[in-house]
Amino acid sequence: MNQRLTNAIQRLLLKRFALAAGTYALALLLLWLAFFTGHYQESVTGMAIGSALVVLSQAALFAVFSSGRNLRFSDPSLTEVQILLGLGWQTWLIAHLDEARGAFLVFYPLILLFGLFHLSRTAFVRCALLVFFSFSAITLWEGYHFQLPDPTLALLQVCVLFVVLAWLVLYARYVQMSRQRMRQRRFALQAHQDTLRGMMRQLEGLVATDELTGLFNRRHFLRLASRELNAMEADVVHGLALIDLDHFKRINDVHGHAAGDQVLQAFAGVATACLRDGDILARYGGEEFVVLLPDCDPERLTACCERLRIAFMDVELVGLEIAHLSLSAGMTLLALGDDLDDALHRADQALYRAKRDGRNRCAAAWENVDA
């Protein structure tokens, strides 16, 4: 589990424990009030010892939470342990109360509410049965020994407790079923969101990719190239080349469009193999391709285009006999502040010059400027 997530969960559990400890403090305050008003029959020493034991039990739980040992258990919140401990203290308190017993019965459902969202259905019913049988046993024991001041009131208290516990069990079942339905809906929603994200990625891929060659299309190339230009540094130069497959129309006319598609795919495979990671290659339109080489210089751009030209001349097409495959390339450089459209125009002029001079060659825009 991620450490940050673990720490967040642990902080939440500590806050929940602090709420329980605050409830204990309130109960102790009311207990001492009952003692001083004469409704709790116990000596001062017994009161002090009992209060100290309650504080020590909470201190022990705090040590478990603060040290992180609670994370070793299947339920890191230790909900059932805390509820059973609270029910034990409450039953001990009830056993020593007389007329004020009914007033302190409210702490039984209060303790059970602490586990409303965290206990399983079986565990919640088990704790509710423990409450009912514990209180009933105390009442029966005192009734058997004729220690009940008002047996009818004691019977009424047992009946009221039974109704409250039954209502709590039914309500807990309703809450847990509602949480389960919400969890299932959340999982279903998450699955739908994951499906939509996958479909969006596929759509983005379709929008950015040329279906025939698998390369980027013109629109996506312009987006990527603009981003590269915007991120350029002052001392960095990029290389740009427009590449046109020679006599492509004649290939389509003589051998058919399927053969032309195979030639385009062959060039895409050769060019992809010749370029490095980070170079951007795209089908610019028809039989024309464009390549952007980040952090480049004239020598490397020329060497790259020549390597592409020679590799394409050596391509052998399966099932086709097309002789003299070749390409022409127009090259230019981009520096900081250059406009992409202007650079593409320079590369296009260089490409036109390469085709005019006989095709199957690479022409550089800077050579034309120097002339």
CSV table of C-alpha atoms in Angstrom, one decimal:
chain,number,residue,atom,x,y,z
A,1,MET,CA,0.0,0.0,0.0
A,2,ASN,CA,1.2,3.5,-0.8
A,3,GLN,CA,2.8,5.1,2.3
A,4,ARG,CA,0.9,8.3,1.8
A,5,LEU,CA,-2.4,6.5,1.7
A,6,THR,CA,-1.5,4.4,4.7
A,7,ASN,CA,-0.7,7.5,6.7
A,8,ALA,CA,-4.0,9.1,5.7
A,9,ILE,CA,-5.9,6.0,6.8
A,10,GLN,CA,-4.0,5.9,10.1
A,11,ARG,CA,-4.8,9.6,10.8
A,12,LEU,CA,-8.5,8.9,10.1
A,13,LEU,CA,-8.4,5.9,12.5
A,14,LEU,CA,-6.8,8.0,15.2
A,15,LYS,CA,-9.5,10.6,14.9
A,16,ARG,CA,-12.1,7.9,15.2
A,17,PHE,CA,-10.4,6.5,18.3
A,18,ALA,CA,-10.3,10.1,19.8
A,19,LEU,CA,-14.1,10.2,19.3
A,20,ALA,CA,-14.4,6.9,21.2
A,21,ALA,CA,-12.1,8.1,24.0
A,22,GLY,CA,-14.2,11.3,24.3
A,23,THR,CA,-17.2,9.2,24.8
A,24,TYR,CA,-15.5,7.3,27.6
A,25,ALA,CA,-14.6,10.7,29.2
A,26,LEU,CA,-18.2,11.7,29.0
A,27,ALA,CA,-19.3,8.4,30.5
A,28,LEU,CA,-16.8,8.7,33.4
A,29,LEU,CA,-18.0,12.3,34.1
A,30,LEU,CA,-21.6,11.0,34.3
A,31,LEU,CA,-20.5,8.1,36.5
A,32,TRP,CA,-18.9,10.4,39.0
A,33,LEU,CA,-22.0,12.6,38.9
A,34,ALA,CA,-24.1,9.5,39.7
A,35,PHE,CA,-21.7,8.6,42.5
A,36,PHE,CA,-21.9,12.1,44.2
A,37,THR,CA,-25.7,12.1,43.9
A,38,GLY,CA,-25.9,8.7,45.6
A,39,HIS,CA,-27.1,6.7,42.7
A,40,TYR,CA,-24.0,4.6,42.3
A,41,GLN,CA,-23.1,2.4,45.3
A,42,GLU,CA,-19.3,2.2,45.4
A,43,SER,CA,-16.5,3.4,47.5
A,44,VAL,CA,-14.2,6.2,46.5
A,45,THR,CA,-11.4,3.7,46.2
A,46,GLY,CA,-13.5,1.5,43.9
A,47,MET,CA,-14.4,4.5,41.8
A,48,ALA,CA,-10.8,5.6,41.5
A,49,ILE,CA,-9.6,2.1,40.6
A,50,GLY,CA,-12.4,1.6,38.0
A,51,SER,CA,-11.8,5.0,36.4
A,52,ALA,CA,-8.1,4.3,36.3
A,53,LEU,CA,-8.7,1.0,34.6
A,54,VAL,CA,-10.8,2.7,32.0
A,55,VAL,CA,-8.1,5.3,31.3
A,56,LEU,CA,-5.5,2.6,31.2
A,57,SER,CA,-7.5,0.5,28.6
A,58,GLN,CA,-7.8,3.6,26.4
A,59,ALA,CA,-4.1,4.4,26.8
A,60,ALA,CA,-3.3,0.9,25.7
A,61,LEU,CA,-5.4,1.2,22.6
A,62,PHE,CA,-3.9,4.6,21.9
A,63,ALA,CA,-0.4,3.0,22.1
A,64,VAL,CA,-1.5,0.3,19.6
A,65,PHE,CA,-2.8,3.0,17.1
A,66,SER,CA,0.0,5.4,17.5
A,67,SER,CA,2.6,2.7,16.9
A,68,GLY,CA,0.9,1.4,13.8
A,69,ARG,CA,0.5,-2.1,15.2
A,70,ASN,CA,-3.3,-2.0,14.4
A,71,LEU,CA,-2.4,-2.2,10.7
A,72,ARG,CA,-1.3,-5.8,11.2
A,73,PHE,CA,-4.9,-6.9,11.8
A,74,SER,CA,-7.5,-7.6,9.2
A,75,ASP,CA,-9.6,-4.7,10.7
A,76,PRO,CA,-7.1,-1.9,11.4
A,77,SER,CA,-9.8,0.1,13.1
A,78,LEU,CA,-10.2,-2.7,15.8
A,79,THR,CA,-13.9,-1.8,15.8
A,80,GLU,CA,-15.2,-5.0,17.3
A,81,VAL,CA,-12.4,-5.0,20.0
A,82,GLN,CA,-13.3,-1.5,21.0
A,83,ILE,CA,-17.0,-2.2,21.0
A,84,LEU,CA,-16.6,-5.4,23.2
A,85,LEU,CA,-14.4,-3.4,25.5
A,86,GLY,CA,-17.0,-0.6,25.8
A,87,LEU,CA,-19.8,-3.1,26.3
A,88,GLY,CA,-17.8,-4.8,29.1
A,89,TRP,CA,-17.3,-1.5,30.9
A,90,GLN,CA,-21.0,-0.6,30.4
A,91,THR,CA,-22.2,-3.9,31.7
A,92,TRP,CA,-19.9,-3.5,34.8
A,93,LEU,CA,-21.4,0.0,35.3
A,94,ILE,CA,-25.0,-1.2,34.9
A,95,ALA,CA,-24.4,-4.0,37.5
A,96,HIS,CA,-23.5,-1.4,40.2
A,97,LEU,CA,-26.4,1.0,39.5
A,98,ASP,CA,-29.7,1.1,41.2
A,99,GLU,CA,-32.4,3.6,40.3
A,100,ALA,CA,-30.2,5.3,37.7
A,101,ARG,CA,-29.8,2.1,35.7
A,102,GLY,CA,-32.4,3.2,33.1
A,103,ALA,CA,-30.7,6.5,32.5
A,104,PHE,CA,-27.4,4.8,31.7
A,105,LEU,CA,-29.0,2.3,29.3
A,106,VAL,CA,-28.6,4.9,26.5
A,107,PHE,CA,-24.9,4.1,26.4
A,108,TYR,CA,-25.6,0.6,25.0
A,109,PRO,CA,-27.0,1.8,21.7
A,110,LEU,CA,-24.4,4.6,21.6
A,111,ILE,CA,-21.6,2.0,21.8
A,112,LEU,CA,-23.3,-0.1,19.1
A,113,LEU,CA,-23.6,2.9,16.8
A,114,PHE,CA,-19.9,3.2,16.8
A,115,GLY,CA,-19.8,0.0,14.8
A,116,LEU,CA,-22.7,0.8,12.5
A,117,PHE,CA,-20.5,1.4,9.4
A,118,HIS,CA,-17.6,-0.9,10.2
A,119,LEU,CA,-18.9,-4.1,11.7
A,120,SER,CA,-20.2,-6.9,9.5
A,121,ARG,CA,-23.8,-7.8,9.8
A,122,THR,CA,-23.0,-11.0,11.8
A,123,ALA,CA,-20.7,-9.1,14.1
A,124,PHE,CA,-23.3,-6.4,14.8
A,125,VAL,CA,-26.0,-9.0,15.6
A,126,ARG,CA,-23.5,-10.8,17.8
A,127,CYS,CA,-22.7,-7.6,19.8
A,128,ALA,CA,-26.5,-6.7,20.1
A,129,LEU,CA,-27.2,-10.2,21.5
A,130,LEU,CA,-24.4,-9.8,23.9
A,131,VAL,CA,-25.9,-6.5,25.1
A,132,PHE,CA,-29.4,-8.0,25.6
A,133,PHE,CA,-28.3,-11.2,27.3
A,134,SER,CA,-25.8,-9.3,29.6
A,135,PHE,CA,-28.5,-6.9,30.8
A,136,SER,CA,-31.1,-9.6,31.1
A,137,ALA,CA,-28.7,-11.8,33.1
A,138,ILE,CA,-28.1,-8.9,35.5
A,139,THR,CA,-31.8,-8.3,35.9
A,140,LEU,CA,-32.6,-12.0,36.4
A,141,TRP,CA,-29.7,-12.4,38.9
A,142,GLU,CA,-31.0,-9.5,41.0
A,143,GLY,CA,-34.6,-10.7,40.6
A,144,TYR,CA,-33.6,-14.2,41.8
A,145,HIS,CA,-32.0,-12.7,44.9
A,146,PHE,CA,-34.9,-10.3,45.4
A,147,GLN,CA,-32.7,-7.2,44.9
A,148,LEU,CA,-34.9,-5.4,42.4
A,149,PRO,CA,-36.6,-2.4,43.9
A,150,ASP,CA,-39.3,-2.4,41.2
A,151,PRO,CA,-39.5,-5.7,39.2
A,152,THR,CA,-42.1,-4.2,36.7
A,153,LEU,CA,-39.7,-1.3,35.9
A,154,ALA,CA,-36.9,-3.8,35.4
A,155,LEU,CA,-39.0,-5.8,33.0
A,156,LEU,CA,-40.0,-2.7,31.1
A,157,GLN,CA,-36.3,-1.8,30.8
A,158,VAL,CA,-35.5,-5.2,29.4
A,159,CYS,CA,-38.4,-4.9,26.9
A,160,VAL,CA,-37.4,-1.3,25.8
A,161,LEU,CA,-33.8,-2.5,25.4
A,162,PHE,CA,-35.0,-5.4,23.2
A,163,VAL,CA,-37.0,-3.1,21.0
A,164,VAL,CA,-34.1,-0.6,20.6
A,165,LEU,CA,-31.6,-3.3,19.8
A,166,ALA,CA,-34.0,-4.9,17.3
A,167,TRP,CA,-34.4,-1.6,15.6
A,168,LEU,CA,-30.6,-1.0,15.6
A,169,VAL,CA,-30.0,-4.4,14.0
A,170,LEU,CA,-32.6,-3.7,11.3
A,171,TYR,CA,-31.3,-0.2,10.7
A,172,ALA,CA,-27.7,-1.5,10.5
A,173,ARG,CA,-28.8,-4.1,8.0
A,174,TYR,CA,-30.4,-1.4,5.9
A,175,VAL,CA,-27.3,0.9,6.1
A,176,GLN,CA,-25.0,-1.9,5.2
A,177,MET,CA,-27.1,-3.0,2.2
A,178,SER,CA,-27.3,0.7,1.1
A,179,ARG,CA,-23.5,0.9,1.4
A,180,GLN,CA,-23.0,-2.3,-0.6
A,181,ARG,CA,-25.3,-1.0,-3.4
A,182,MET,CA,-23.4,2.3,-3.4
A,183,ARG,CA,-20.1,0.4,-3.6
A,184,GLN,CA,-21.3,-1.7,-6.5
A,185,ARG,CA,-22.5,1.4,-8.3
A,186,ARG,CA,-19.2,3.1,-7.6
A,187,PHE,CA,-17.3,0.1,-9.0
A,188,ALA,CA,-19.6,0.0,-12.0
A,189,LEU,CA,-19.1,3.7,-12.6
A,190,GLN,CA,-15.4,3.3,-12.3
A,191,ALA,CA,-15.5,0.4,-14.8
A,192,HIS,CA,-17.5,2.6,-17.2
A,193,GLN,CA,-15.0,5.5,-16.7
A,194,ASP,CA,-12.1,3.1,-17.4
A,195,THR,CA,-13.9,2.0,-20.6
A,196,LEU,CA,-14.5,5.6,-21.6
A,197,ARG,CA,-10.9,6.5,-21.0
A,198,GLY,CA,-9.8,3.5,-23.1
A,199,MET,CA,-12.2,4.6,-25.9
A,200,MET,CA,-10.9,8.1,-25.7
A,201,ARG,CA,-7.3,6.9,-26.0
A,202,GLN,CA,-8.3,4.9,-29.0
A,203,LEU,CA,-10.1,7.8,-30.6
A,204,GLU,CA,-7.1,10.1,-29.9
A,205,GLY,CA,-4.9,7.5,-31.6
A,206,LEU,CA,-7.2,7.3,-34.6
A,207,VAL,CA,-7.4,11.1,-34.8
A,208,ALA,CA,-3.5,11.4,-34.6
A,209,THR,CA,-2.6,8.4,-36.8
A,210,ASP,CA,-2.7,7.8,-40.5
A,211,GLU,CA,-4.7,4.6,-41.0
A,212,LEU,CA,-2.7,3.2,-43.9
A,213,THR,CA,0.9,3.7,-42.7
A,214,GLY,CA,0.4,3.9,-38.9
A,215,LEU,CA,2.4,7.1,-38.9
A,216,PHE,CA,1.2,10.4,-37.4
A,217,ASN,CA,-1.0,12.3,-39.7
A,218,ARG,CA,-0.5,15.9,-40.9
A,219,ARG,CA,-2.6,17.5,-38.2
A,220,HIS,CA,-0.9,15.7,-35.4
A,221,PHE,CA,2.5,16.4,-36.8
A,222,LEU,CA,1.8,20.2,-36.9
A,223,ARG,CA,0.7,20.0,-33.3
A,224,LEU,CA,3.8,18.1,-32.2
A,225,ALA,CA,6.1,20.3,-34.3
A,226,SER,CA,4.6,23.5,-32.9
A,227,ARG,CA,5.1,22.2,-29.4
A,228,GLU,CA,8.8,21.4,-30.1
A,229,LEU,CA,9.3,24.8,-31.5
A,230,ASN,CA,7.7,26.5,-28.5
A,231,ALA,CA,10.1,24.5,-26.2
A,232,MET,CA,13.2,25.3,-28.2
A,233,GLU,CA,16.2,26.9,-26.5
A,234,ALA,CA,18.4,29.6,-28.0
A,235,ASP,CA,21.3,27.4,-28.9
A,236,VAL,CA,19.3,24.5,-30.4
A,237,VAL,CA,18.5,23.9,-34.1
A,238,HIS,CA,15.9,21.5,-35.4
A,239,GLY,CA,16.0,19.8,-38.8
A,240,LEU,CA,13.0,19.5,-41.1
A,241,ALA,CA,12.6,17.5,-44.3
A,242,LEU,CA,9.8,17.0,-46.8
A,243,ILE,CA,10.0,13.7,-48.6
A,244,ASP,CA,8.2,12.8,-51.8
A,245,LEU,CA,8.2,9.3,-53.3
A,246,ASP,CA,9.3,9.5,-56.9
A,247,HIS,CA,7.0,8.5,-59.7
A,248,PHE,CA,4.3,7.4,-57.3
A,249,LYS,CA,1.4,8.2,-59.7
A,250,ARG,CA,3.0,5.9,-62.3
A,251,ILE,CA,3.2,3.1,-59.7
A,252,ASN,CA,-0.6,3.5,-59.1
A,253,ASP,CA,-1.4,3.6,-62.8
A,254,VAL,CA,0.7,0.6,-63.8
A,255,HIS,CA,0.4,-1.7,-60.8
A,256,GLY,CA,-2.7,-0.5,-59.1
A,257,HIS,CA,-3.6,1.4,-55.9
A,258,ALA,CA,-3.0,-1.7,-53.8
A,259,ALA,CA,0.6,-1.7,-54.9
A,260,GLY,CA,0.8,2.0,-54.2
A,261,ASP,CA,-0.4,1.4,-50.7
A,262,GLN,CA,2.2,-1.3,-50.2
A,263,VAL,CA,4.9,1.1,-51.3
A,264,LEU,CA,3.7,3.7,-48.8
A,265,GLN,CA,3.7,1.1,-46.0
A,266,ALA,CA,7.2,0.0,-47.0
A,267,PHE,CA,8.5,3.5,-46.8
A,268,ALA,CA,6.9,4.0,-43.4
A,269,GLY,CA,8.6,0.8,-42.1
A,270,VAL,CA,12.0,1.8,-43.5
A,271,ALA,CA,11.8,5.3,-42.3
A,272,THR,CA,10.7,4.3,-38.8
A,273,ALA,CA,13.7,1.9,-38.6
A,274,CYS,CA,16.1,4.6,-39.7
A,275,LEU,CA,15.1,7.3,-37.3
A,276,ARG,CA,16.0,7.7,-33.6
A,277,ASP,CA,13.6,7.9,-30.6
A,278,GLY,CA,12.3,11.5,-30.4
A,279,ASP,CA,12.3,12.1,-34.2
A,280,ILE,CA,8.9,12.9,-35.5
A,281,LEU,CA,7.8,11.2,-38.7
A,282,ALA,CA,4.3,11.7,-40.3
A,283,ARG,CA,2.5,11.2,-43.6
A,284,TYR,CA,2.0,14.8,-44.8
A,285,GLY,CA,-0.4,13.8,-47.6
A,286,GLY,CA,-0.6,11.4,-50.5
A,287,GLU,CA,2.9,10.2,-51.2
A,288,GLU,CA,4.5,13.0,-49.3
A,289,PHE,CA,6.0,12.6,-45.8
A,290,VAL,CA,7.6,15.0,-43.3
A,291,VAL,CA,10.2,14.4,-40.6
A,292,LEU,CA,11.3,16.7,-37.8
A,293,LEU,CA,14.7,16.0,-36.1
A,294,PRO,CA,15.0,17.8,-32.8
A,295,ASP,CA,18.5,19.1,-31.8
A,296,CYS,CA,20.0,18.6,-35.2
A,297,ASP,CA,22.6,20.2,-37.5
A,298,PRO,CA,23.0,20.3,-41.3
A,299,GLU,CA,25.4,17.3,-41.4
A,300,ARG,CA,23.1,15.0,-39.4
A,301,LEU,CA,20.0,16.0,-41.2
A,302,THR,CA,21.7,15.4,-44.6
A,303,ALA,CA,23.1,12.0,-43.4
A,304,CYS,CA,19.6,11.0,-42.1
A,305,CYS,CA,17.8,11.9,-45.3
A,306,GLU,CA,20.5,10.1,-47.4
A,307,ARG,CA,20.2,7.1,-45.2
A,308,LEU,CA,16.5,7.0,-45.8
A,309,ARG,CA,16.9,7.5,-49.6
A,310,ILE,CA,19.4,4.6,-49.9
A,311,ALA,CA,17.4,2.3,-47.6
A,312,PHE,CA,14.2,2.9,-49.7
A,313,MET,CA,16.1,2.1,-52.9
A,314,ASP,CA,16.9,-1.3,-51.5
A,315,VAL,CA,13.3,-2.2,-50.5
A,316,GLU,CA,11.9,-5.4,-52.0
A,317,LEU,CA,8.2,-5.6,-52.1
A,318,VAL,CA,6.5,-9.0,-51.6
A,319,GLY,CA,4.6,-10.1,-54.7
A,320,LEU,CA,5.5,-7.0,-56.7
A,321,GLU,CA,8.2,-6.2,-59.2
A,322,ILE,CA,8.7,-2.5,-59.1
A,323,ALA,CA,12.1,-1.4,-60.1
A,324,HIS,CA,13.9,1.8,-59.2
A,325,LEU,CA,12.1,2.9,-56.1
A,326,SER,CA,13.4,6.3,-55.0
A,327,LEU,CA,12.5,9.4,-53.1
A,328,SER,CA,13.4,13.1,-53.2
A,329,ALA,CA,13.8,15.2,-50.1
A,330,GLY,CA,13.9,18.9,-49.3
A,331,MET,CA,15.7,19.9,-46.1
A,332,THR,CA,15.8,23.0,-44.0
A,333,LEU,CA,16.7,24.1,-40.5
A,334,LEU,CA,14.7,25.8,-37.8
A,335,ALA,CA,16.1,28.1,-35.1
A,336,LEU,CA,14.5,29.8,-32.2
A,337,GLY,CA,11.8,32.2,-33.4
A,338,ASP,CA,11.4,30.5,-36.8
A,339,ASP,CA,7.8,30.1,-38.1
A,340,LEU,CA,6.8,26.6,-38.9
A,341,ASP,CA,4.9,27.5,-42.0
A,342,ASP,CA,7.9,29.4,-43.4
A,343,ALA,CA,10.1,26.4,-42.6
A,344,LEU,CA,7.7,24.1,-44.4
A,345,HIS,CA,7.7,26.4,-47.4
A,346,ARG,CA,11.5,26.4,-47.5
A,347,ALA,CA,11.6,22.6,-47.4
A,348,ASP,CA,9.0,22.5,-50.1
A,349,GLN,CA,11.1,24.8,-52.3
A,350,ALA,CA,14.1,22.6,-51.7
A,351,LEU,CA,12.0,19.5,-52.6
A,352,TYR,CA,10.9,21.1,-55.8
A,353,ARG,CA,14.5,21.7,-56.7
A,354,ALA,CA,15.5,18.1,-55.9
A,355,LYS,CA,12.7,16.8,-58.2
A,356,ARG,CA,13.6,19.4,-60.9
A,357,ASP,CA,17.2,18.3,-60.8
A,358,GLY,CA,16.3,14.7,-61.6
A,359,ARG,CA,14.8,13.2,-58.5
A,360,ASN,CA,16.3,10.5,-56.2
A,361,ARG,CA,18.3,13.2,-54.3
A,362,CYS,CA,18.3,15.3,-51.2
A,363,ALA,CA,18.4,19.1,-51.6
A,364,ALA,CA,19.0,21.6,-48.8
A,365,ALA,CA,17.3,25.0,-48.5
A,366,TRP,CA,20.5,26.5,-47.0
A,367,GLU,CA,22.5,25.5,-50.2
A,368,ASN,CA,20.1,27.5,-52.3
A,369,VAL,CA,20.5,30.5,-49.9
A,370,ASP,CA,24.3,30.3,-50.1
A,371,ALA,CA,24.1,30.3,-53.9
